[in-house]
Amino acid sequence: MKKPNFSWKRVADSFSTRSFRAGGYTVAAAAIVLAIAVMVNVFAAALPASVTKFDTTANQLFTLSEQTEKLVGGLTDEVTVYWIVRSGREESYLESLLSRYQSLSDKIRVVKKDPDVFPTFTQQYTDSFTENSLIVEAGERYRYVDYNDIFVMDYTSYYYYGTENWSFCGESELTSAIDYVVSENLPKVYLLTGHGESSLSDSFASAVKQQNIETAELSLLTLESVPADADCILINAPQSDISLDEQSKLRGISGQRRQSVSHHRPAEKRKAFQSGSTDGRLRCQHCGRHRGGERPEPLCLGHALFPAAGHCVPRHHHAPDRRRLPCAAAHFSGSDGGG
Amino acid sequence: MTKNGFVSLILAAVLEAGLIEGYLWDSSRFEGLFPQIISQLSLFARFYTIVNGVFDVTAIVYYLSVTGFFLFLSVQSLEKRRWSE
């Protein structure tokens, strides 16, 4: 039986052979090259997204609109965006969107909040939450933006054709939320009640919410006059007549402020309006903008609520343009929806 | 690569202390760190970004550096033939 001829001397000698020196040099050189490669990549990753990422999609799916650039670029207050997501479950579309917002302004701070680590964090903002949702906060004001408002699935096409069509509304939702939290005075719309008025349709209500218009119900039976903070009174398809008393109260609004619009329009007008649009879609009579929603109304929301304004934008404060941003339509594969 | 075991022990202790210090300072930075590093190395994740229509320069830099690094290793393994017995 052969004895293993092990000795410390041989081990020590092996460190000074020619092949060890050459091998050692190779390992050191490889380590240096690897370190340089890692540094170059870290440097490239640290560059702002505007320099490194170029949008080549046809409908500029990954580019922020001019309105967003103006609003976010002109921010003077700190805005914190809390991203409610577990580690490793980050939605990549949302991640790139947030990084593009951050590259627009250093006032935007994105903080990831892991609901497993901070289970009580969302309770001060919302009762329930979905993963990959956002909470936008500035000072006292905040808004919760749900995942299902950011990624909107077209259920009609899902049930009829079985295809999952997802729209990514991240930009319009996030910009609207930022505008909301930094605005001091939001336009207020009162909805007249007491005459069997119909409630706002879902699409109309969500459009109102996205334009950051506050709504409140108004019952003129109990009030002396129309509240002073009413920017607009919406009389939505009343079933019974408005009493003389209420009429005088409504007429009591000073001439400049009297801009109340009836939401109820005769059927012939609707038809004429519908046939007037060339591509079958509904357009605003004033600005030609497509009307959202399923109800054939001749005016887009801004014009319906504020007809005296020459455009769709109800009022200006520091927000340059409060039009509703379009949702970028995208086809997502069904599996990467996260949560 | 050091020939002195004691030096390597000290070096390891210092680096380990730095790691523990960092963990005590902000433990949330260590959340999912390993999967993050692994996913950063993924060749396909960066490619899907380009497939989605975003020309990402950082992905190009990554591909070039991976190419360069492995070419360097290939040259080194050819060099090895000169001195290996």
Short mmCIF file of C-alpha atoms in Angstrom, two decimals:
data_model
loop_
_atom_site.label_atom_id
_atom_site.label_comp_id
_atom_site.label_asym_id
_atom_site.label_seq_id
_atom_site.Cartn_x
_atom_site.Cartn_y
_atom_site.Cartn_z
CA MET A 1 0.00 0.00 0.00
CA LYS A 2 1.39 3.27 -1.06
CA LYS A 3 1.64 5.93 1.53
CA PRO A 4 0.53 9.40 0.44
CA ASN A 5 3.72 11.41 0.36
CA PHE A 6 2.27 14.60 1.83
CA SER A 7 4.54 17.18 3.30
CA TRP A 8 4.13 20.86 4.16
CA LYS A 9 7.32 21.55 2.27
CA ARG A 10 5.73 20.44 -1.01
CA VAL A 11 2.65 22.63 -0.38
CA ALA A 12 4.83 25.64 0.34
CA ASP A 13 6.92 24.97 -2.76
CA SER A 14 3.85 24.83 -4.98
CA PHE A 15 3.26 28.53 -4.28
CA SER A 16 6.50 29.53 -5.91
CA THR A 17 6.41 27.54 -9.14
CA ARG A 18 6.33 29.22 -12.50
CA SER A 19 2.83 27.92 -13.23
CA PHE A 20 1.50 29.32 -9.95
CA ARG A 21 2.84 32.75 -10.78
CA ALA A 22 1.37 32.65 -14.27
CA GLY A 23 -1.95 31.32 -12.96
CA GLY A 24 -2.01 33.89 -10.21
CA TYR A 25 -1.50 36.61 -12.77
CA THR A 26 -4.41 35.27 -14.85
CA VAL A 27 -6.75 35.17 -11.86
CA ALA A 28 -5.78 38.68 -10.81
CA ALA A 29 -6.23 40.02 -14.35
CA ALA A 30 -9.63 38.31 -14.62
CA ALA A 31 -10.71 39.81 -11.30
CA ILE A 32 -9.65 43.29 -12.42
CA VAL A 33 -11.42 42.98 -15.76
CA LEU A 34 -14.56 41.75 -13.97
CA ALA A 35 -14.38 44.67 -11.53
CA ILE A 36 -14.06 47.13 -14.42
CA ALA A 37 -17.03 45.51 -16.19
CA VAL A 38 -19.15 45.72 -13.04
CA MET A 39 -18.17 49.36 -12.54
CA VAL A 40 -19.06 50.28 -16.11
CA ASN A 41 -22.48 48.64 -15.69
CA VAL A 42 -23.13 50.30 -12.35
CA PHE A 43 -22.21 53.64 -13.91
CA ALA A 44 -24.53 53.02 -16.87
CA ALA A 45 -27.38 52.04 -14.53
CA ALA A 46 -26.89 55.22 -12.49
CA LEU A 47 -27.44 57.45 -15.54
CA PRO A 48 -30.93 58.98 -15.72
CA ALA A 49 -33.48 57.08 -17.76
CA SER A 50 -33.85 59.97 -20.20
CA VAL A 51 -30.31 59.41 -21.44
CA THR A 52 -30.26 55.64 -21.56
CA LYS A 53 -33.75 54.55 -22.57
CA PHE A 54 -35.19 55.45 -25.94
CA ASP A 55 -38.80 54.78 -26.75
CA THR A 56 -39.19 53.16 -30.14
CA THR A 57 -42.85 52.14 -29.82
CA ALA A 58 -45.34 53.51 -32.34
CA ASN A 59 -47.66 55.18 -29.83
CA GLN A 60 -44.89 56.35 -27.50
CA LEU A 61 -46.00 53.92 -24.84
CA PHE A 62 -43.00 54.62 -22.64
CA THR A 63 -42.77 58.37 -23.04
CA LEU A 64 -44.29 60.82 -20.64
CA SER A 65 -46.64 63.39 -22.13
CA GLU A 66 -46.03 67.10 -22.25
CA GLN A 67 -48.62 67.75 -19.54
CA THR A 68 -46.81 65.45 -17.15
CA GLU A 69 -43.47 67.06 -17.95
CA LYS A 70 -44.88 70.52 -17.25
CA LEU A 71 -46.64 69.52 -14.05
CA VAL A 72 -43.86 67.41 -12.58
CA GLY A 73 -41.08 69.68 -13.82
CA GLY A 74 -42.74 72.66 -12.15
CA LEU A 75 -43.20 71.02 -8.77
CA THR A 76 -42.18 73.12 -5.81
CA ASP A 77 -43.37 70.83 -3.02
CA GLU A 78 -41.92 67.48 -2.10
CA VAL A 79 -44.11 64.67 -3.36
CA THR A 80 -43.63 61.20 -1.94
CA VAL A 81 -44.85 58.21 -3.86
CA TYR A 82 -45.18 55.10 -1.74
CA TRP A 83 -45.03 51.97 -3.81
CA ILE A 84 -46.83 49.15 -2.00
CA VAL A 85 -45.07 46.05 -3.20
CA ARG A 86 -43.35 43.03 -1.79
CA SER A 87 -39.70 42.67 -2.60
CA GLY A 88 -39.25 40.89 -5.91
CA ARG A 89 -42.84 41.45 -7.04
CA GLU A 90 -42.27 44.83 -8.65
CA GLU A 91 -44.23 45.45 -11.83
CA SER A 92 -41.64 46.38 -14.41
CA TYR A 93 -43.90 48.85 -16.25
CA LEU A 94 -44.52 50.67 -13.01
CA GLU A 95 -40.86 50.64 -12.14
CA SER A 96 -39.83 52.26 -15.40
CA LEU A 97 -42.69 54.75 -15.15
CA LEU A 98 -41.62 55.83 -11.67
CA SER A 99 -38.00 56.13 -12.71
CA ARG A 100 -39.05 58.41 -15.56
CA TYR A 101 -41.02 60.59 -13.15
CA GLN A 102 -38.00 60.77 -10.89
CA SER A 103 -35.76 61.83 -13.73
CA LEU A 104 -38.16 64.73 -14.43
CA SER A 105 -37.90 66.29 -11.00
CA ASP A 106 -35.89 65.85 -7.84
CA LYS A 107 -39.00 66.72 -5.85
CA ILE A 108 -40.42 63.26 -6.51
CA ARG A 109 -39.38 60.67 -3.98
CA VAL A 110 -40.30 57.04 -4.49
CA VAL A 111 -40.35 54.86 -1.39
CA LYS A 112 -41.00 51.16 -1.61
CA LYS A 113 -43.11 49.85 1.23
CA ASP A 114 -43.21 46.12 1.64
CA PRO A 115 -46.61 45.19 3.11
CA ASP A 116 -45.03 42.17 4.77
CA VAL A 117 -42.50 44.36 6.55
CA PHE A 118 -44.87 47.28 7.23
CA PRO A 119 -48.27 45.63 7.57
CA THR A 120 -49.95 48.63 9.19
CA PHE A 121 -48.53 51.27 6.88
CA THR A 122 -51.42 51.34 4.39
CA GLN A 123 -54.09 51.53 7.07
CA GLN A 124 -53.67 55.27 7.51
CA TYR A 125 -54.41 55.77 3.82
CA THR A 126 -56.77 53.07 2.65
CA ASP A 127 -58.88 50.22 4.00
CA SER A 128 -57.78 47.66 1.49
CA PHE A 129 -55.02 47.63 -1.04
CA THR A 130 -53.74 45.68 -3.98
CA GLU A 131 -50.10 44.93 -4.48
CA ASN A 132 -48.27 47.26 -6.87
CA SER A 133 -50.51 50.15 -5.89
CA LEU A 134 -49.28 53.64 -5.21
CA ILE A 135 -49.93 56.17 -2.49
CA VAL A 136 -49.08 59.72 -3.52
CA GLU A 137 -48.58 62.10 -0.63
CA ALA A 138 -47.60 65.75 -0.30
CA GLY A 139 -48.03 67.48 3.01
CA GLU A 140 -51.50 66.76 4.35
CA ARG A 141 -53.01 65.46 1.16
CA TYR A 142 -52.70 62.01 -0.27
CA ARG A 143 -54.31 59.82 -2.83
CA TYR A 144 -54.35 56.06 -3.15
CA VAL A 145 -53.96 54.79 -6.71
CA ASP A 146 -55.03 51.19 -7.02
CA TYR A 147 -53.30 48.61 -9.19
CA ASN A 148 -56.56 47.97 -11.04
CA ASP A 149 -56.76 51.64 -12.01
CA ILE A 150 -53.23 51.53 -13.35
CA PHE A 151 -53.61 48.29 -15.25
CA VAL A 152 -57.11 48.24 -16.67
CA MET A 153 -58.38 45.14 -18.37
CA ASP A 154 -61.00 45.35 -21.08
CA TYR A 155 -63.57 42.90 -19.72
CA THR A 156 -65.74 43.14 -22.82
CA SER A 157 -63.07 41.71 -25.05
CA TYR A 158 -62.17 39.18 -22.38
CA TYR A 159 -65.69 37.78 -22.12
CA TYR A 160 -66.55 37.97 -25.81
CA TYR A 161 -63.27 37.04 -27.43
CA GLY A 162 -61.26 35.59 -24.57
CA THR A 163 -58.35 37.93 -25.19
CA GLU A 164 -56.86 39.87 -22.33
CA ASN A 165 -56.45 43.45 -23.42
CA TRP A 166 -54.71 45.49 -20.81
CA SER A 167 -54.39 49.22 -20.84
CA PHE A 168 -51.67 50.91 -18.89
CA CYS A 169 -53.11 54.06 -17.33
CA GLY A 170 -50.19 54.61 -14.99
CA GLU A 171 -49.28 58.01 -16.33
CA SER A 172 -52.75 59.56 -16.30
CA GLU A 173 -53.46 58.18 -12.83
CA LEU A 174 -50.14 59.21 -11.35
CA THR A 175 -50.13 62.69 -12.89
CA SER A 176 -53.70 63.24 -11.76
CA ALA A 177 -52.78 62.11 -8.25
CA ILE A 178 -49.74 64.39 -8.11
CA ASP A 179 -51.86 67.30 -9.36
CA TYR A 180 -54.41 66.49 -6.68
CA VAL A 181 -51.99 66.39 -3.77
CA VAL A 182 -50.18 69.61 -4.68
CA SER A 183 -53.31 71.61 -5.60
CA GLU A 184 -54.60 73.88 -2.91
CA ASN A 185 -57.99 74.74 -4.36
CA LEU A 186 -59.80 72.12 -6.32
CA PRO A 187 -62.80 73.11 -8.43
CA LYS A 188 -65.98 72.00 -6.73
CA VAL A 189 -69.07 70.72 -8.47
CA TYR A 190 -72.39 70.42 -6.65
CA LEU A 191 -74.84 67.80 -7.83
CA LEU A 192 -78.40 68.98 -7.35
CA THR A 193 -80.62 66.44 -5.59
CA GLY A 194 -84.30 66.23 -4.72
CA HIS A 195 -85.82 65.93 -8.19
CA GLY A 196 -85.08 62.32 -9.00
CA GLU A 197 -81.79 63.18 -10.65
CA SER A 198 -79.87 60.22 -11.88
CA SER A 199 -76.50 59.57 -10.35
CA LEU A 200 -73.40 60.04 -12.45
CA SER A 201 -72.47 57.14 -14.66
CA ASP A 202 -69.35 55.28 -13.66
CA SER A 203 -67.28 56.57 -16.54
CA PHE A 204 -68.41 60.15 -15.92
CA ALA A 205 -67.73 59.88 -12.20
CA SER A 206 -64.26 58.48 -12.80
CA ALA A 207 -63.53 61.21 -15.34
CA VAL A 208 -64.59 63.82 -12.79
CA LYS A 209 -62.38 62.21 -10.20
CA GLN A 210 -59.43 62.05 -12.53
CA GLN A 211 -59.75 65.73 -13.38
CA ASN A 212 -59.51 66.39 -9.64
CA ILE A 213 -62.91 68.01 -9.42
CA GLU A 214 -64.53 67.66 -6.02
CA THR A 215 -68.17 66.69 -6.00
CA ALA A 216 -70.81 67.14 -3.31
CA GLU A 217 -74.55 66.75 -3.22
CA LEU A 218 -76.66 69.87 -2.99
CA SER A 219 -80.17 70.01 -1.65
CA LEU A 220 -81.55 73.49 -2.08
CA LEU A 221 -84.57 72.72 0.11
CA THR A 222 -82.52 73.00 3.25
CA LEU A 223 -80.06 75.69 2.24
CA GLU A 224 -80.56 79.43 2.17
CA SER A 225 -78.60 79.84 -1.00
CA VAL A 226 -76.10 78.09 -3.18
CA PRO A 227 -72.81 77.58 -1.30
CA ALA A 228 -70.18 80.16 -2.09
CA ASP A 229 -67.57 77.59 -3.04
CA ALA A 230 -69.69 76.13 -5.82
CA ASP A 231 -67.79 76.38 -9.06
CA CYS A 232 -70.45 74.50 -10.90
CA ILE A 233 -73.87 73.00 -10.27
CA LEU A 234 -74.74 69.89 -12.17
CA ILE A 235 -78.43 69.16 -12.69
CA ASN A 236 -78.32 65.64 -13.98
CA ALA A 237 -81.54 64.58 -15.78
CA PRO A 238 -84.13 65.59 -13.16
CA GLN A 239 -87.43 63.72 -13.24
CA SER A 240 -89.55 66.41 -11.62
CA ASP A 241 -89.67 70.18 -11.94
CA ILE A 242 -87.47 72.50 -9.97
CA SER A 243 -89.56 74.60 -7.60
CA LEU A 244 -89.77 78.39 -7.92
CA ASP A 245 -88.01 78.76 -4.61
CA GLU A 246 -85.08 76.68 -5.80
CA GLN A 247 -85.10 78.44 -9.12
CA SER A 248 -84.68 81.79 -7.44
CA LYS A 249 -81.85 80.42 -5.37
CA LEU A 250 -80.16 79.14 -8.50
CA ARG A 251 -80.76 82.47 -10.20
CA GLY A 252 -79.30 84.16 -7.16
CA ILE A 253 -75.83 83.15 -8.24
CA SER A 254 -74.08 86.18 -9.60
CA GLY A 255 -74.04 86.43 -13.36
CA GLN A 256 -70.40 85.67 -13.74
CA ARG A 257 -70.61 82.48 -11.80
CA ARG A 258 -73.83 81.28 -13.34
CA GLN A 259 -72.65 78.48 -15.51
CA SER A 260 -74.85 75.60 -14.46
CA VAL A 261 -75.36 73.08 -17.19
CA SER A 262 -78.13 70.61 -17.59
CA HIS A 263 -76.84 67.20 -18.28
CA HIS A 264 -80.09 66.31 -19.98
CA ARG A 265 -80.25 66.70 -23.72
CA PRO A 266 -83.00 65.94 -26.21
CA ALA A 267 -82.69 62.82 -28.28
CA GLU A 268 -82.51 64.58 -31.68
CA LYS A 269 -79.47 66.52 -30.61
CA ARG A 270 -77.70 63.38 -29.54
CA LYS A 271 -78.42 61.76 -32.86
CA ALA A 272 -77.26 64.76 -34.84
CA PHE A 273 -74.15 64.80 -32.80
CA GLN A 274 -73.48 61.13 -33.30
CA SER A 275 -73.92 61.28 -37.05
CA GLY A 276 -71.71 64.34 -37.16
CA SER A 277 -68.63 62.50 -36.08
CA THR A 278 -66.70 61.13 -38.98
CA ASP A 279 -65.13 58.08 -37.47
CA GLY A 280 -68.05 56.90 -35.41
CA ARG A 281 -66.42 58.10 -32.20
CA LEU A 282 -67.90 60.85 -30.16
CA ARG A 283 -66.21 64.19 -30.26
CA CYS A 284 -66.62 67.37 -28.33
CA GLN A 285 -68.30 70.11 -30.36
CA HIS A 286 -65.83 72.70 -29.17
CA CYS A 287 -62.49 71.07 -29.28
CA GLY A 288 -63.01 67.89 -31.27
CA ARG A 289 -61.68 65.80 -28.45
CA HIS A 290 -63.00 62.30 -28.19
CA ARG A 291 -65.53 61.88 -25.51
CA GLY A 292 -64.83 59.15 -23.04
CA GLY A 293 -67.57 56.94 -21.77
CA GLU A 294 -70.56 55.34 -23.33
CA ARG A 295 -73.09 58.15 -23.09
CA PRO A 296 -73.45 60.23 -26.20
CA GLU A 297 -72.88 63.72 -24.89
CA PRO A 298 -72.00 66.54 -27.23
CA LEU A 299 -69.43 68.06 -24.97
CA CYS A 300 -66.33 66.71 -23.39
CA LEU A 301 -66.24 66.89 -19.65
CA GLY A 302 -64.39 70.17 -19.36
CA HIS A 303 -66.82 71.92 -21.68
CA ALA A 304 -69.88 70.38 -20.12
CA LEU A 305 -68.91 71.59 -16.68
CA PHE A 306 -67.30 74.88 -17.61
CA PRO A 307 -68.83 76.03 -20.88
CA ALA A 308 -67.55 79.57 -20.54
CA ALA A 309 -63.97 78.43 -20.61
CA GLY A 310 -62.71 78.37 -24.16
CA HIS A 311 -61.12 74.98 -23.74
CA CYS A 312 -61.51 71.76 -21.86
CA VAL A 313 -59.50 72.92 -18.92
CA PRO A 314 -61.71 74.21 -16.17
CA ARG A 315 -59.32 76.47 -14.34
CA HIS A 316 -55.70 77.24 -14.12
CA HIS A 317 -53.66 77.39 -11.07
CA HIS A 318 -50.13 76.14 -11.25
CA ALA A 319 -51.11 73.04 -13.16
CA PRO A 320 -50.62 73.98 -16.77
CA ASP A 321 -53.10 71.63 -18.30
CA ARG A 322 -55.67 69.52 -16.59
CA ARG A 323 -56.96 67.63 -19.54
CA ARG A 324 -57.52 63.99 -19.03
CA LEU A 325 -54.51 62.13 -20.26
CA PRO A 326 -55.17 59.26 -22.59
CA CYS A 327 -54.41 55.78 -21.43
CA ALA A 328 -51.80 54.14 -23.53
CA ALA A 329 -53.22 50.94 -24.93
CA ALA A 330 -50.89 48.04 -24.71
CA HIS A 331 -51.11 44.35 -25.04
CA PHE A 332 -49.71 42.59 -22.09
CA SER A 333 -49.33 38.91 -21.77
CA GLY A 334 -51.70 37.68 -19.13
CA SER A 335 -49.12 36.07 -16.94
CA ASP A 336 -46.99 39.02 -15.89
CA GLY A 337 -49.79 40.79 -14.12
CA GLY A 338 -48.18 40.32 -10.75
CA GLY A 339 -50.07 39.89 -7.46
CA MET B 1 -4.19 34.83 -3.70
CA THR B 2 -2.31 35.86 -0.65
CA LYS B 3 0.31 33.52 0.65
CA ASN B 4 -0.25 34.60 4.21
CA GLY B 5 -3.20 33.01 5.95
CA PHE B 6 -3.22 35.60 8.70
CA VAL B 7 -3.62 38.51 6.27
CA SER B 8 -6.54 36.84 4.58
CA LEU B 9 -8.17 36.19 7.96
CA ILE B 10 -7.86 39.88 8.94
CA LEU B 11 -9.19 40.96 5.53
CA ALA B 12 -12.17 38.61 5.84
CA ALA B 13 -12.90 39.87 9.37
CA VAL B 14 -12.81 43.51 8.25
CA LEU B 15 -15.10 42.87 5.27
CA GLU B 16 -17.46 40.83 7.42
CA ALA B 17 -17.58 43.58 10.03
CA GLY B 18 -18.43 46.07 7.29
CA LEU B 19 -21.23 43.81 6.10
CA ILE B 20 -22.66 43.44 9.63
CA GLU B 21 -22.34 47.19 10.18
CA GLY B 22 -24.27 47.80 6.96
CA TYR B 23 -26.94 45.33 8.00
CA LEU B 24 -27.41 46.97 11.40
CA TRP B 25 -27.50 50.40 9.80
CA ASP B 26 -30.15 49.64 7.20
CA SER B 27 -31.34 46.06 7.08
CA SER B 28 -33.96 46.80 4.44
CA ARG B 29 -31.22 47.13 1.81
CA PHE B 30 -30.53 43.46 2.20
CA GLU B 31 -34.07 42.40 1.37
CA GLY B 32 -34.01 40.04 -1.56
CA LEU B 33 -30.48 41.08 -2.35
CA PHE B 34 -29.40 37.74 -3.71
CA PRO B 35 -32.28 37.31 -6.19
CA GLN B 36 -31.74 40.93 -7.20
CA ILE B 37 -28.10 40.30 -8.02
CA ILE B 38 -28.99 37.15 -9.91
CA SER B 39 -31.70 38.90 -11.89
CA GLN B 40 -29.27 41.70 -12.75
CA LEU B 41 -27.08 39.05 -14.35
CA SER B 42 -29.95 37.72 -16.44
CA LEU B 43 -29.29 38.05 -20.16
CA PHE B 44 -32.94 37.67 -21.17
CA ALA B 45 -34.57 40.15 -18.78
CA ARG B 46 -32.72 42.98 -20.48
CA PHE B 47 -33.57 41.61 -23.89
CA TYR B 48 -37.31 41.63 -23.15
CA THR B 49 -37.12 45.36 -22.48
CA ILE B 50 -35.76 45.82 -25.99
CA VAL B 51 -38.43 43.47 -27.37
CA ASN B 52 -41.05 45.69 -25.73
CA GLY B 53 -39.81 48.61 -27.77
CA VAL B 54 -37.43 50.41 -25.48
CA PHE B 55 -33.90 50.81 -26.75
CA ASP B 56 -32.01 50.51 -23.50
CA VAL B 57 -28.39 51.63 -23.58
CA THR B 58 -27.65 49.96 -20.24
CA ALA B 59 -28.59 46.61 -21.79
CA ILE B 60 -26.22 47.26 -24.69
CA VAL B 61 -23.47 48.14 -22.22
CA TYR B 62 -24.20 44.95 -20.32
CA TYR B 63 -24.06 42.77 -23.43
CA LEU B 64 -20.82 44.38 -24.57
CA SER B 65 -19.22 43.93 -21.16
CA VAL B 66 -20.30 40.28 -20.98
CA THR B 67 -18.89 39.74 -24.47
CA GLY B 68 -15.67 41.50 -23.56
CA PHE B 69 -15.24 39.63 -20.30
CA PHE B 70 -15.67 36.19 -21.83
CA LEU B 71 -13.42 37.04 -24.76
CA PHE B 72 -10.79 38.02 -22.21
CA LEU B 73 -11.24 34.69 -20.43
CA SER B 74 -10.89 32.85 -23.75
CA VAL B 75 -7.63 34.64 -24.47
CA GLN B 76 -6.44 33.77 -20.99
CA SER B 77 -7.24 30.07 -21.45
CA LEU B 78 -5.32 30.12 -24.75
CA GLU B 79 -2.43 31.79 -22.98
CA LYS B 80 -2.50 28.99 -20.44
CA ARG B 81 -1.22 26.55 -23.06
CA ARG B 82 2.09 28.36 -23.05
CA TRP B 83 2.99 27.60 -19.48
CA SER B 84 0.92 24.60 -18.33
CA GLU B 85 2.76 21.34 -18.25
#
